[in-house]
Coordinates of C-alpha atoms in Angstrom, one line a residue:
V16 CA -13.3 -95.5 95.8
A17 CA -11.3 -92.3 96.1
R18 CA -13.2 -89.0 96.9
V19 CA -11.7 -86.0 95.0
A20 CA -13.1 -82.4 94.9
L21 CA -14.2 -81.5 91.3
E22 CA -11.5 -79.0 90.4
P23 CA -8.5 -81.2 91.4
Y24 CA -10.3 -83.9 89.6
V25 CA -10.5 -81.8 86.5
E26 CA -6.8 -81.0 86.6
R27 CA -6.0 -84.8 86.8
A28 CA -8.5 -85.9 84.3
V29 CA -7.1 -83.5 81.8
A30 CA -3.5 -84.6 82.6
G31 CA -4.7 -88.2 82.0
E32 CA -6.2 -87.5 78.7
V33 CA -4.0 -85.1 76.9
W34 CA -0.4 -83.8 76.5
A35 CA 0.6 -80.8 78.6
T36 CA 2.4 -79.4 75.5
W37 CA -0.9 -79.0 73.6
P38 CA -1.9 -75.4 72.9
V39 CA -3.3 -73.7 76.0
E40 CA -6.8 -73.2 74.3
A41 CA -6.9 -76.8 73.8
L42 CA -6.2 -77.7 77.5
K43 CA -8.9 -75.2 78.5
A44 CA -11.4 -76.8 76.1
Q45 CA -10.4 -80.2 77.6
A46 CA -10.8 -79.0 81.1
V47 CA -14.5 -77.7 80.3
V48 CA -15.2 -81.1 78.7
A49 CA -13.8 -83.0 81.8
R50 CA -15.8 -80.9 84.2
S51 CA -18.9 -81.3 82.0
Y52 CA -18.5 -85.0 81.8
A53 CA -17.9 -85.4 85.6
L54 CA -20.9 -83.2 86.6
H55 CA -23.1 -85.3 84.3
Q56 CA -22.0 -88.7 85.5
R57 CA -22.4 -87.4 89.1
R58 CA -26.0 -87.0 88.2
Q59 CA -26.3 -90.2 86.4
N60 CA -24.5 -92.2 89.2
A61 CA -26.2 -90.6 92.2
A62 CA -27.2 -94.0 93.6
Q63 CA -23.8 -95.5 93.2
P64 CA -20.8 -95.1 95.6
Y65 CA -18.8 -93.4 92.7
D66 CA -19.4 -90.8 89.9
V67 CA -16.8 -91.9 87.4
E68 CA -14.1 -94.5 86.9
S69 CA -10.4 -94.0 86.2
S70 CA -10.3 -95.7 82.8
V71 CA -11.4 -95.2 79.2
L72 CA -14.9 -96.1 80.4
S73 CA -15.0 -92.6 82.0
Q74 CA -11.9 -90.4 81.9
R75 CA -8.4 -91.4 82.8
F76 CA -7.2 -89.8 86.1
A77 CA -3.4 -89.1 86.3
L78 CA -1.5 -89.6 89.5
G79 CA 1.5 -87.7 90.4
P80 CA 2.3 -84.2 89.7
V81 CA 0.1 -82.2 87.2
A82 CA 1.9 -79.9 84.7
R83 CA 1.6 -76.2 85.5
R84 CA 0.0 -75.6 82.1
I85 CA -2.7 -78.0 82.9
R86 CA -3.3 -76.5 86.3
T87 CA -3.4 -73.0 84.8
A88 CA -5.9 -74.1 82.1
A89 CA -8.2 -75.8 84.5
H90 CA -8.1 -72.8 86.9
A91 CA -8.8 -70.4 84.0
T92 CA -12.1 -72.3 83.2
R93 CA -13.1 -73.0 86.9
G94 CA -16.8 -73.5 87.1
Q95 CA -17.4 -73.6 83.3
Y96 CA -19.2 -76.6 82.0
L97 CA -21.5 -77.4 79.0
S98 CA -25.2 -77.8 79.6
Y99 CA -28.3 -78.5 77.8
S100 CA -31.8 -77.9 79.3
D101 CA -30.0 -76.6 82.4
A102 CA -28.1 -79.8 83.0
P103 CA -24.6 -80.8 82.4
I104 CA -24.2 -82.7 79.1
L105 CA -22.6 -86.1 78.5
A106 CA -19.4 -84.6 77.0
A107 CA -18.2 -87.5 75.2
F108 CA -14.8 -87.2 73.5
H109 CA -12.4 -89.3 71.6
S110 CA -8.9 -89.6 70.4
S111 CA -10.0 -90.5 67.0
A112 CA -13.4 -91.1 65.3
G113 CA -12.2 -92.8 62.2
G114 CA -13.3 -89.9 60.0
R115 CA -16.9 -89.4 61.3
T116 CA -18.4 -89.5 64.8
A117 CA -21.4 -91.6 65.5
S118 CA -24.8 -90.4 67.0
A119 CA -25.7 -91.0 70.6
R120 CA -28.4 -93.2 69.4
E121 CA -25.9 -95.4 67.5
V122 CA -23.5 -95.7 70.5
W123 CA -25.7 -95.7 73.6
G124 CA -29.3 -96.3 72.1
E125 CA -30.4 -92.8 73.4
D126 CA -31.0 -89.7 71.4
L127 CA -29.1 -86.8 72.8
P128 CA -29.9 -83.7 70.6
Y129 CA -26.5 -82.2 71.3
L130 CA -24.5 -85.3 70.3
R131 CA -25.0 -85.5 66.4
P132 CA -22.7 -87.2 64.0
V133 CA -20.1 -84.9 62.3
E134 CA -17.2 -85.3 60.0
S135 CA -14.0 -85.8 62.0
P136 CA -11.1 -85.5 59.6
D137 CA -8.5 -86.8 62.0
D138 CA -6.5 -88.9 59.6
A139 CA -3.3 -87.6 61.1
A140 CA -4.0 -89.2 64.4
P141 CA -2.1 -92.4 65.3
D142 CA -5.1 -94.5 65.5
F143 CA -7.1 -93.1 62.8
F144 CA -7.6 -96.5 61.0
W145 CA -9.3 -98.9 63.2
S146 CA -8.8 -102.6 62.9
Y147 CA -8.9 -105.6 65.0
Q148 CA -7.0 -108.8 64.5
I149 CA -7.9 -112.2 66.0
G150 CA -6.0 -115.5 65.5
I151 CA -8.0 -118.2 63.9
E152 CA -7.9 -120.4 67.0
D153 CA -9.0 -117.6 69.2
L154 CA -11.9 -116.9 66.8
R155 CA -12.9 -120.5 66.9
A156 CA -12.8 -120.6 70.7
A157 CA -15.0 -117.3 70.9
L158 CA -17.4 -118.8 68.4
R159 CA -17.6 -122.0 70.5
E160 CA -18.1 -120.0 73.7
A161 CA -21.0 -118.1 72.0
G162 CA -22.7 -121.5 71.2
F163 CA -21.5 -122.0 67.6
A164 CA -19.7 -124.9 66.2
P165 CA -17.3 -123.7 63.5
R166 CA -16.2 -126.1 60.8
G167 CA -13.1 -125.4 59.0
R168 CA -11.7 -122.0 58.6
P169 CA -14.3 -119.4 59.7
R170 CA -14.9 -116.5 57.2
V171 CA -16.2 -113.2 58.4
R172 CA -17.8 -110.4 56.4
V173 CA -19.5 -107.1 57.2
V174 CA -23.2 -107.5 56.0
E175 CA -24.6 -104.2 57.3
R176 CA -23.0 -100.9 58.2
S177 CA -24.4 -98.2 60.4
S178 CA -25.1 -94.6 59.3
S179 CA -21.6 -93.6 60.4
G180 CA -20.0 -96.4 58.4
R181 CA -19.3 -98.7 61.1
A182 CA -19.9 -102.5 61.1
A183 CA -23.4 -103.0 62.4
R184 CA -23.9 -106.7 61.6
V185 CA -21.3 -109.3 60.6
E186 CA -21.7 -112.7 59.1
V187 CA -19.5 -115.7 60.1
L188 CA -19.4 -118.6 57.8
G189 CA -17.6 -121.9 58.4

């Protein structure tokens, strides 16, 4: 566990999540989001020895020098954060939502009035089209580990989609 003051943390979280060459207003917005998220997680994890992780489970945390543009953007927004009902919000963000965001209820099972699904036309993003490929033997091994005995070549199909269009239930035959 590394202890880092909030403002240096914000600089490194922004540096870990975006490119320093982005427009300055985007860097400022990311600083406000990073700060909001960190403050929210501090409250959520008050009983833990840490507030956030340095991964995609929280926010990436860059080591090494932080670009001057990022430091300037973080400093320009110092102390600014997003709140709802006088508390910092869960300022979730993504690199690509696949065209539409999901509600907080769909993702975390909790209704957060400030996190509603919206269209997110980001088809120019490098990871816009989400897919996952798994080899047949790996799929069989995963099914066996889950207590199923696959016979032949398993076939997988989506049988139910969530309100945001994501696969909610799949059927495995075989």
